[in-house]
């Protein structure tokens, strides 16, 4: 139990669907992150939120839309995805924003685009 | 930016001590060294963090020489369940751009029976 919960664990969707991934952290952390991990590839940072404000968008296509309504919740809204978007999507949190801040990860959502 | 270099893979046998070294030649004064472990289809797990000398917890030890240009993660008496990818990250606790939050390819440790 890492204190970071992601739902759903698995998601299959068509390219025209709209879905959302949810992340919730129970650690009282101020920073939250979305990562993408494709098969056999390193983690790619997508977005960083600090105190509910987006502070990093790592050149992510607009078909991915993050939302952070409060410091405990983070969403990733998906629409018009492509087959190459199939991957493991990981959420993480840390006390504050910083590479040296230990991050706590959820177990991810396995996304498959048909 | 403190770029890190790790071996791509390592093999070991059950019961042995494993040492994984990470090079970070241009580490900055405010940078900490953090190690994570990742099993397939799971998120990375924080293992240990250090700034200098030696840090030990119930899982691993981290050795950092005086010049801090490298660090060594030591796993005592590994078991099959320690087979995973291990990542080394270097950065300050107070800031970090997207380029610094780079896990890289890590080191694939395979523990053999």
PDB file of C-alpha atoms in Angstrom:
ATOM      1  CA  UNK A   1       0.000   0.000   0.000  1.00  0.00           C
ATOM      2  CA  UNK A   2       1.693   3.161  -1.233  1.00  0.00           C
ATOM      3  CA  UNK A   3      -0.963   5.681  -0.232  1.00  0.00           C
ATOM      4  CA  UNK A   4      -1.631   6.484  -3.890  1.00  0.00           C
ATOM      5  CA  UNK A   5      -4.661   4.837  -5.483  1.00  0.00           C
ATOM      6  CA  UNK A   6      -5.362   4.777  -9.189  1.00  0.00           C
ATOM      7  CA  UNK A   7      -8.586   3.756 -10.899  1.00  0.00           C
ATOM      8  CA  UNK A   8      -9.385   1.961 -13.038  1.00  0.00           C
ATOM      9  CA  UNK A   9      -6.531  -0.562 -13.090  1.00  0.00           C
ATOM     10  CA  UNK A  10      -7.324  -1.536 -16.659  1.00  0.00           C
ATOM     11  CA  UNK A  11      -9.106   0.380 -19.414  1.00  0.00           C
ATOM     12  CA  UNK A  12      -9.895  -0.544 -22.989  1.00  0.00           C
ATOM     13  CA  UNK A  13     -11.296   2.175 -25.200  1.00  0.00           C
ATOM     14  CA  UNK A  14     -11.850   3.022 -28.814  1.00  0.00           C
ATOM     15  CA  UNK A  15     -10.182   5.956 -30.490  1.00  0.00           C
ATOM     16  CA  UNK A  16     -13.360   8.029 -30.430  1.00  0.00           C
ATOM     17  CA  UNK A  17     -14.221   7.436 -26.768  1.00  0.00           C
ATOM     18  CA  UNK A  18     -13.800   9.840 -23.884  1.00  0.00           C
ATOM     19  CA  UNK A  19     -12.636   8.464 -20.545  1.00  0.00           C
ATOM     20  CA  UNK A  20     -10.891   9.671 -17.410  1.00  0.00           C
ATOM     21  CA  UNK A  21      -8.213   8.232 -15.190  1.00  0.00           C
ATOM     22  CA  UNK A  22      -8.356   9.003 -11.490  1.00  0.00           C
ATOM     23  CA  UNK A  23      -5.630   9.278  -8.888  1.00  0.00           C
ATOM     24  CA  UNK A  24      -6.065   9.867  -5.177  1.00  0.00           C
ATOM     25  CA  UNK A  25      -3.357  10.277  -2.563  1.00  0.00           C
ATOM     26  CA  UNK A  26      -3.830   9.980   1.190  1.00  0.00           C
ATOM     27  CA  UNK A  27      -0.391  11.252   2.173  1.00  0.00           C
ATOM     28  CA  UNK A  28      -1.004  14.969   2.527  1.00  0.00           C
ATOM     29  CA  UNK A  29       1.415  15.707  -0.306  1.00  0.00           C
ATOM     30  CA  UNK A  30       1.496  18.975  -2.219  1.00  0.00           C
ATOM     31  CA  UNK A  31       2.809  17.753  -5.589  1.00  0.00           C
ATOM     32  CA  UNK A  32       1.274  15.241  -7.985  1.00  0.00           C
ATOM     33  CA  UNK A  33       2.516  13.821 -11.280  1.00  0.00           C
ATOM     34  CA  UNK A  34       1.326  11.891 -14.322  1.00  0.00           C
ATOM     35  CA  UNK A  35       3.767   9.562 -16.107  1.00  0.00           C
ATOM     36  CA  UNK A  36       3.413   7.366 -19.186  1.00  0.00           C
ATOM     37  CA  UNK A  37       5.312   4.101 -19.532  1.00  0.00           C
ATOM     38  CA  UNK A  38       5.129   2.284 -22.852  1.00  0.00           C
ATOM     39  CA  UNK A  39       6.240  -1.315 -23.171  1.00  0.00           C
ATOM     40  CA  UNK A  40       9.986  -1.781 -22.611  1.00  0.00           C
ATOM     41  CA  UNK A  41      10.515   1.990 -22.370  1.00  0.00           C
ATOM     42  CA  UNK A  42      11.481   4.379 -19.559  1.00  0.00           C
ATOM     43  CA  UNK A  43       8.920   6.439 -17.724  1.00  0.00           C
ATOM     44  CA  UNK A  44       7.975   9.664 -19.477  1.00  0.00           C
ATOM     45  CA  UNK A  45       6.893  12.567 -17.323  1.00  0.00           C
ATOM     46  CA  UNK A  46       3.661  14.120 -18.640  1.00  0.00           C
ATOM     47  CA  UNK A  47       2.413  16.682 -16.115  1.00  0.00           C
ATOM     48  CA  UNK A  48       3.398  18.098 -12.737  1.00  0.00           C
ATOM     49  CA  UNK A  49       1.036  19.830 -10.321  1.00  0.00           C
ATOM     50  CA  UNK A  50       2.178  21.727  -7.268  1.00  0.00           C
ATOM     51  CA  UNK A  51      -0.447  23.005  -4.810  1.00  0.00           C
ATOM     52  CA  UNK A  52      -3.124  22.320  -7.442  1.00  0.00           C
ATOM     53  CA  UNK A  53      -1.386  24.465 -10.058  1.00  0.00           C
ATOM     54  CA  UNK A  54       0.042  22.906 -13.194  1.00  0.00           C
ATOM     55  CA  UNK A  55       3.732  23.691 -13.233  1.00  0.00           C
ATOM     56  CA  UNK A  56       4.965  21.373 -15.981  1.00  0.00           C
ATOM     57  CA  UNK A  57       3.514  20.159 -19.258  1.00  0.00           C
ATOM     58  CA  UNK A  58       6.152  18.035 -20.906  1.00  0.00           C
ATOM     59  CA  UNK A  59       5.002  18.595 -24.497  1.00  0.00           C
ATOM     60  CA  UNK A  60       2.004  16.335 -24.113  1.00  0.00           C
ATOM     61  CA  UNK A  61      -0.594  16.256 -26.937  1.00  0.00           C
ATOM     62  CA  UNK A  62      -3.854  18.057 -26.212  1.00  0.00           C
ATOM     63  CA  UNK A  63      -5.826  14.806 -26.357  1.00  0.00           C
ATOM     64  CA  UNK A  64      -4.548  14.350 -22.788  1.00  0.00           C
ATOM     65  CA  UNK A  65      -6.077  16.883 -20.396  1.00  0.00           C
ATOM     66  CA  UNK A  66      -5.131  16.880 -16.706  1.00  0.00           C
ATOM     67  CA  UNK A  67      -7.233  18.233 -13.879  1.00  0.00           C
ATOM     68  CA  UNK A  68      -6.319  18.755 -10.235  1.00  0.00           C
ATOM     69  CA  UNK A  69      -9.414  19.877  -8.277  1.00  0.00           C
ATOM     70  CA  UNK A  70      -7.643  19.650  -4.915  1.00  0.00           C
ATOM     71  CA  UNK A  71      -4.351  18.495  -3.499  1.00  0.00           C
ATOM     72  CA  UNK A  72      -5.565  14.925  -3.001  1.00  0.00           C
ATOM     73  CA  UNK A  73      -7.025  14.220  -6.423  1.00  0.00           C
ATOM     74  CA  UNK A  74      -5.645  14.196  -9.932  1.00  0.00           C
ATOM     75  CA  UNK A  75      -7.435  13.273 -13.125  1.00  0.00           C
ATOM     76  CA  UNK A  76      -6.289  12.607 -16.658  1.00  0.00           C
ATOM     77  CA  UNK A  77      -9.052  13.142 -19.210  1.00  0.00           C
ATOM     78  CA  UNK A  78      -8.626  11.228 -22.444  1.00  0.00           C
ATOM     79  CA  UNK A  79     -10.251  11.878 -25.823  1.00  0.00           C
ATOM     80  CA  UNK A  80      -9.579  10.886 -29.402  1.00  0.00           C
ATOM     81  CA  UNK A  81      -6.587   8.764 -28.450  1.00  0.00           C
ATOM     82  CA  UNK A  82      -4.301   6.965 -30.873  1.00  0.00           C
ATOM     83  CA  UNK A  83      -3.087   3.338 -30.776  1.00  0.00           C
ATOM     84  CA  UNK A  84       0.383   4.542 -29.735  1.00  0.00           C
ATOM     85  CA  UNK A  85      -1.178   5.921 -26.566  1.00  0.00           C
ATOM     86  CA  UNK A  86      -1.606   2.380 -25.266  1.00  0.00           C
ATOM     87  CA  UNK A  87       0.612   2.248 -22.172  1.00  0.00           C
ATOM     88  CA  UNK A  88       0.765   2.100 -18.395  1.00  0.00           C
ATOM     89  CA  UNK A  89      -0.211   5.474 -16.924  1.00  0.00           C
ATOM     90  CA  UNK A  90       1.256   6.144 -13.513  1.00  0.00           C
ATOM     91  CA  UNK A  91       0.352   8.750 -10.945  1.00  0.00           C
ATOM     92  CA  UNK A  92       2.750   9.830  -8.212  1.00  0.00           C
ATOM     93  CA  UNK A  93       2.858  12.303  -5.369  1.00  0.00           C
ATOM     94  CA  UNK A  94       5.565  13.876  -3.245  1.00  0.00           C
ATOM     95  CA  UNK A  95       5.619  16.192  -0.264  1.00  0.00           C
ATOM     96  CA  UNK A  96       6.707  19.095  -2.440  1.00  0.00           C
ATOM     97  CA  UNK A  97       7.862  19.542  -5.990  1.00  0.00           C
ATOM     98  CA  UNK A  98      11.479  18.565  -6.501  1.00  0.00           C
ATOM     99  CA  UNK A  99      13.515  15.809  -8.069  1.00  0.00           C
ATOM    100  CA  UNK A 100      14.969  15.073  -4.656  1.00  0.00           C
ATOM    101  CA  UNK A 101      11.568  14.641  -3.068  1.00  0.00           C
ATOM    102  CA  UNK A 102      10.791  10.903  -2.775  1.00  0.00           C
ATOM    103  CA  UNK A 103       7.823  10.103  -4.974  1.00  0.00           C
ATOM    104  CA  UNK A 104       5.091   7.655  -4.073  1.00  0.00           C
ATOM    105  CA  UNK A 105       3.558   5.918  -7.067  1.00  0.00           C
ATOM    106  CA  UNK A 106       0.258   4.209  -7.639  1.00  0.00           C
ATOM    107  CA  UNK A 107       0.143   0.897  -9.476  1.00  0.00           C
ATOM    108  CA  UNK A 108      -1.071   2.550 -12.638  1.00  0.00           C
ATOM    109  CA  UNK A 109      -3.830   2.195 -15.187  1.00  0.00           C
ATOM    110  CA  UNK A 110      -3.113  -0.167 -18.082  1.00  0.00           C
ATOM    111  CA  UNK A 111      -4.685   1.569 -21.095  1.00  0.00           C
ATOM    112  CA  UNK A 112      -5.360  -0.203 -24.368  1.00  0.00           C
ATOM    113  CA  UNK A 113      -6.589   1.719 -27.408  1.00  0.00           C
ATOM    114  CA  UNK A 114      -8.443  -0.317 -30.005  1.00  0.00           C
TER     115      UNK A 114
ATOM    116  CA  UNK B   1      21.621  19.064 -14.892  1.00  0.00           C
ATOM    117  CA  UNK B   2      23.070  16.050 -13.130  1.00  0.00           C
ATOM    118  CA  UNK B   3      22.916  13.315 -15.720  1.00  0.00           C
ATOM    119  CA  UNK B   4      23.093   9.779 -14.361  1.00  0.00           C
ATOM    120  CA  UNK B   5      24.637   6.651 -15.865  1.00  0.00           C
ATOM    121  CA  UNK B   6      23.824   3.121 -14.699  1.00  0.00           C
ATOM    122  CA  UNK B   7      24.577  -0.346 -16.092  1.00  0.00           C
ATOM    123  CA  UNK B   8      21.729  -1.571 -18.275  1.00  0.00           C
ATOM    124  CA  UNK B   9      21.568  -4.987 -16.643  1.00  0.00           C
ATOM    125  CA  UNK B  10      23.081  -7.167 -13.935  1.00  0.00           C
ATOM    126  CA  UNK B  11      22.705 -10.818 -12.965  1.00  0.00           C
ATOM    127  CA  UNK B  12      23.155 -12.260  -9.515  1.00  0.00           C
ATOM    128  CA  UNK B  13      22.381 -15.404  -7.561  1.00  0.00           C
ATOM    129  CA  UNK B  14      20.164 -15.809  -4.547  1.00  0.00           C
ATOM    130  CA  UNK B  15      21.876 -15.011  -1.282  1.00  0.00           C
ATOM    131  CA  UNK B  16      24.545 -12.797  -2.800  1.00  0.00           C
ATOM    132  CA  UNK B  17      25.099  -9.123  -2.119  1.00  0.00           C
ATOM    133  CA  UNK B  18      24.423  -6.924  -5.133  1.00  0.00           C
ATOM    134  CA  UNK B  19      25.967  -3.518  -5.718  1.00  0.00           C
ATOM    135  CA  UNK B  20      24.570  -1.225  -8.408  1.00  0.00           C
ATOM    136  CA  UNK B  21      26.582   1.889  -9.158  1.00  0.00           C
ATOM    137  CA  UNK B  22      25.262   5.138 -10.551  1.00  0.00           C
ATOM    138  CA  UNK B  23      27.568   7.817 -11.962  1.00  0.00           C
ATOM    139  CA  UNK B  24      26.591  11.477 -11.648  1.00  0.00           C
ATOM    140  CA  UNK B  25      29.709  13.485 -12.411  1.00  0.00           C
ATOM    141  CA  UNK B  26      28.093  16.930 -12.410  1.00  0.00           C
ATOM    142  CA  UNK B  27      26.031  16.575  -9.258  1.00  0.00           C
ATOM    143  CA  UNK B  28      25.189  19.952  -7.708  1.00  0.00           C
ATOM    144  CA  UNK B  29      25.639  21.023  -4.102  1.00  0.00           C
ATOM    145  CA  UNK B  30      21.925  20.862  -3.340  1.00  0.00           C
ATOM    146  CA  UNK B  31      21.289  17.547  -5.085  1.00  0.00           C
ATOM    147  CA  UNK B  32      20.172  14.391  -3.305  1.00  0.00           C
ATOM    148  CA  UNK B  33      20.539  10.852  -4.655  1.00  0.00           C
ATOM    149  CA  UNK B  34      17.387   8.753  -4.699  1.00  0.00           C
ATOM    150  CA  UNK B  35      16.906   5.119  -5.706  1.00  0.00           C
ATOM    151  CA  UNK B  36      13.684   3.438  -6.807  1.00  0.00           C
ATOM    152  CA  UNK B  37      12.694  -0.162  -7.569  1.00  0.00           C
ATOM    153  CA  UNK B  38      10.117  -1.129 -10.183  1.00  0.00           C
ATOM    154  CA  UNK B  39       8.465  -4.498 -10.777  1.00  0.00           C
ATOM    155  CA  UNK B  40       6.668  -5.204 -14.075  1.00  0.00           C
ATOM    156  CA  UNK B  41       3.270  -3.522 -14.410  1.00  0.00           C
ATOM    157  CA  UNK B  42       3.704  -1.630 -11.138  1.00  0.00           C
ATOM    158  CA  UNK B  43       4.784   1.870 -10.244  1.00  0.00           C
ATOM    159  CA  UNK B  44       8.320   2.489  -8.964  1.00  0.00           C
ATOM    160  CA  UNK B  45       8.862   2.200  -5.216  1.00  0.00           C
ATOM    161  CA  UNK B  46      11.167   4.509  -3.252  1.00  0.00           C
ATOM    162  CA  UNK B  47      14.028   2.507  -1.750  1.00  0.00           C
ATOM    163  CA  UNK B  48      16.509   4.910  -0.218  1.00  0.00           C
ATOM    164  CA  UNK B  49      17.852   8.445  -0.398  1.00  0.00           C
ATOM    165  CA  UNK B  50      21.133   9.999   0.639  1.00  0.00           C
ATOM    166  CA  UNK B  51      23.250  13.111   0.417  1.00  0.00           C
ATOM    167  CA  UNK B  52      26.705  11.933   1.518  1.00  0.00           C
ATOM    168  CA  UNK B  53      28.555   9.065   3.226  1.00  0.00           C
ATOM    169  CA  UNK B  54      26.373   6.064   4.031  1.00  0.00           C
ATOM    170  CA  UNK B  55      22.671   5.574   4.569  1.00  0.00           C
ATOM    171  CA  UNK B  56      21.087   2.292   5.622  1.00  0.00           C
ATOM    172  CA  UNK B  57      17.509   1.177   6.035  1.00  0.00           C
ATOM    173  CA  UNK B  58      15.761  -2.163   6.377  1.00  0.00           C
ATOM    174  CA  UNK B  59      15.949  -2.790   2.634  1.00  0.00           C
ATOM    175  CA  UNK B  60      19.267  -1.457   1.358  1.00  0.00           C
ATOM    176  CA  UNK B  61      22.370   0.633   1.934  1.00  0.00           C
ATOM    177  CA  UNK B  62      23.533   3.598  -0.077  1.00  0.00           C
ATOM    178  CA  UNK B  63      27.213   4.451  -0.249  1.00  0.00           C
ATOM    179  CA  UNK B  64      28.266   7.904  -1.438  1.00  0.00           C
ATOM    180  CA  UNK B  65      31.969   8.820  -1.664  1.00  0.00           C
ATOM    181  CA  UNK B  66      33.256  12.199  -0.571  1.00  0.00           C
ATOM    182  CA  UNK B  67      33.234  13.692  -4.084  1.00  0.00           C
ATOM    183  CA  UNK B  68      29.595  12.539  -4.558  1.00  0.00           C
ATOM    184  CA  UNK B  69      30.205  11.852  -8.255  1.00  0.00           C
ATOM    185  CA  UNK B  70      28.854   8.351  -7.920  1.00  0.00           C
ATOM    186  CA  UNK B  71      26.737   6.290  -5.568  1.00  0.00           C
ATOM    187  CA  UNK B  72      26.297   2.582  -4.952  1.00  0.00           C
ATOM    188  CA  UNK B  73      23.065   0.880  -3.989  1.00  0.00           C
ATOM    189  CA  UNK B  74      23.800  -2.267  -2.008  1.00  0.00           C
ATOM    190  CA  UNK B  75      21.198  -5.013  -1.645  1.00  0.00           C
ATOM    191  CA  UNK B  76      22.217  -7.632   0.938  1.00  0.00           C
ATOM    192  CA  UNK B  77      21.449 -11.304   0.331  1.00  0.00           C
ATOM    193  CA  UNK B  78      19.130 -10.889  -2.659  1.00  0.00           C
ATOM    194  CA  UNK B  79      16.249 -13.233  -3.362  1.00  0.00           C
ATOM    195  CA  UNK B  80      14.319 -14.010  -6.538  1.00  0.00           C
ATOM    196  CA  UNK B  81      11.784 -11.352  -5.563  1.00  0.00           C
ATOM    197  CA  UNK B  82      14.441  -8.659  -5.878  1.00  0.00           C
ATOM    198  CA  UNK B  83      14.388  -9.115  -9.651  1.00  0.00           C
ATOM    199  CA  UNK B  84      13.339  -5.667 -10.837  1.00  0.00           C
ATOM    200  CA  UNK B  85      14.497  -2.480 -12.519  1.00  0.00           C
ATOM    201  CA  UNK B  86      16.416  -0.085 -10.272  1.00  0.00           C
ATOM    202  CA  UNK B  87      16.561   3.639 -11.011  1.00  0.00           C
ATOM    203  CA  UNK B  88      18.916   6.310  -9.736  1.00  0.00           C
ATOM    204  CA  UNK B  89      17.721   9.935  -9.698  1.00  0.00           C
ATOM    205  CA  UNK B  90      19.727  12.996  -8.749  1.00  0.00           C
ATOM    206  CA  UNK B  91      18.217  16.376  -7.957  1.00  0.00           C
ATOM    207  CA  UNK B  92      17.399  19.032  -5.398  1.00  0.00           C
ATOM    208  CA  UNK B  93      14.466  18.732  -3.047  1.00  0.00           C
ATOM    209  CA  UNK B  94      13.169  22.177  -3.839  1.00  0.00           C
ATOM    210  CA  UNK B  95      12.974  22.275  -7.615  1.00  0.00           C
ATOM    211  CA  UNK B  96      13.019  20.113 -10.673  1.00  0.00           C
ATOM    212  CA  UNK B  97      12.155  20.642 -14.284  1.00  0.00           C
ATOM    213  CA  UNK B  98      10.684  17.980 -16.518  1.00  0.00           C
ATOM    214  CA  UNK B  99      14.124  17.270 -17.912  1.00  0.00           C
ATOM    215  CA  UNK B 100      15.452  16.471 -14.456  1.00  0.00           C
ATOM    216  CA  UNK B 101      12.538  14.203 -13.544  1.00  0.00           C
ATOM    217  CA  UNK B 102      13.934  11.563 -15.892  1.00  0.00           C
ATOM    218  CA  UNK B 103      14.044   8.007 -14.692  1.00  0.00           C
ATOM    219  CA  UNK B 104      16.103   6.777 -17.621  1.00  0.00           C
ATOM    220  CA  UNK B 105      16.334   3.093 -18.486  1.00  0.00           C
ATOM    221  CA  UNK B 106      17.516   2.010 -15.037  1.00  0.00           C
ATOM    222  CA  UNK B 107      19.343  -1.234 -14.254  1.00  0.00           C
ATOM    223  CA  UNK B 108      17.537  -4.528 -14.815  1.00  0.00           C
ATOM    224  CA  UNK B 109      18.606  -6.806 -11.971  1.00  0.00           C
ATOM    225  CA  UNK B 110      17.916 -10.491 -12.511  1.00  0.00           C
ATOM    226  CA  UNK B 111      18.367 -12.794  -9.537  1.00  0.00           C
ATOM    227  CA  UNK B 112      18.940 -16.412 -10.498  1.00  0.00           C
ATOM    228  CA  UNK B 113      18.260 -19.475  -8.323  1.00  0.00           C
TER     229      UNK B 113
END
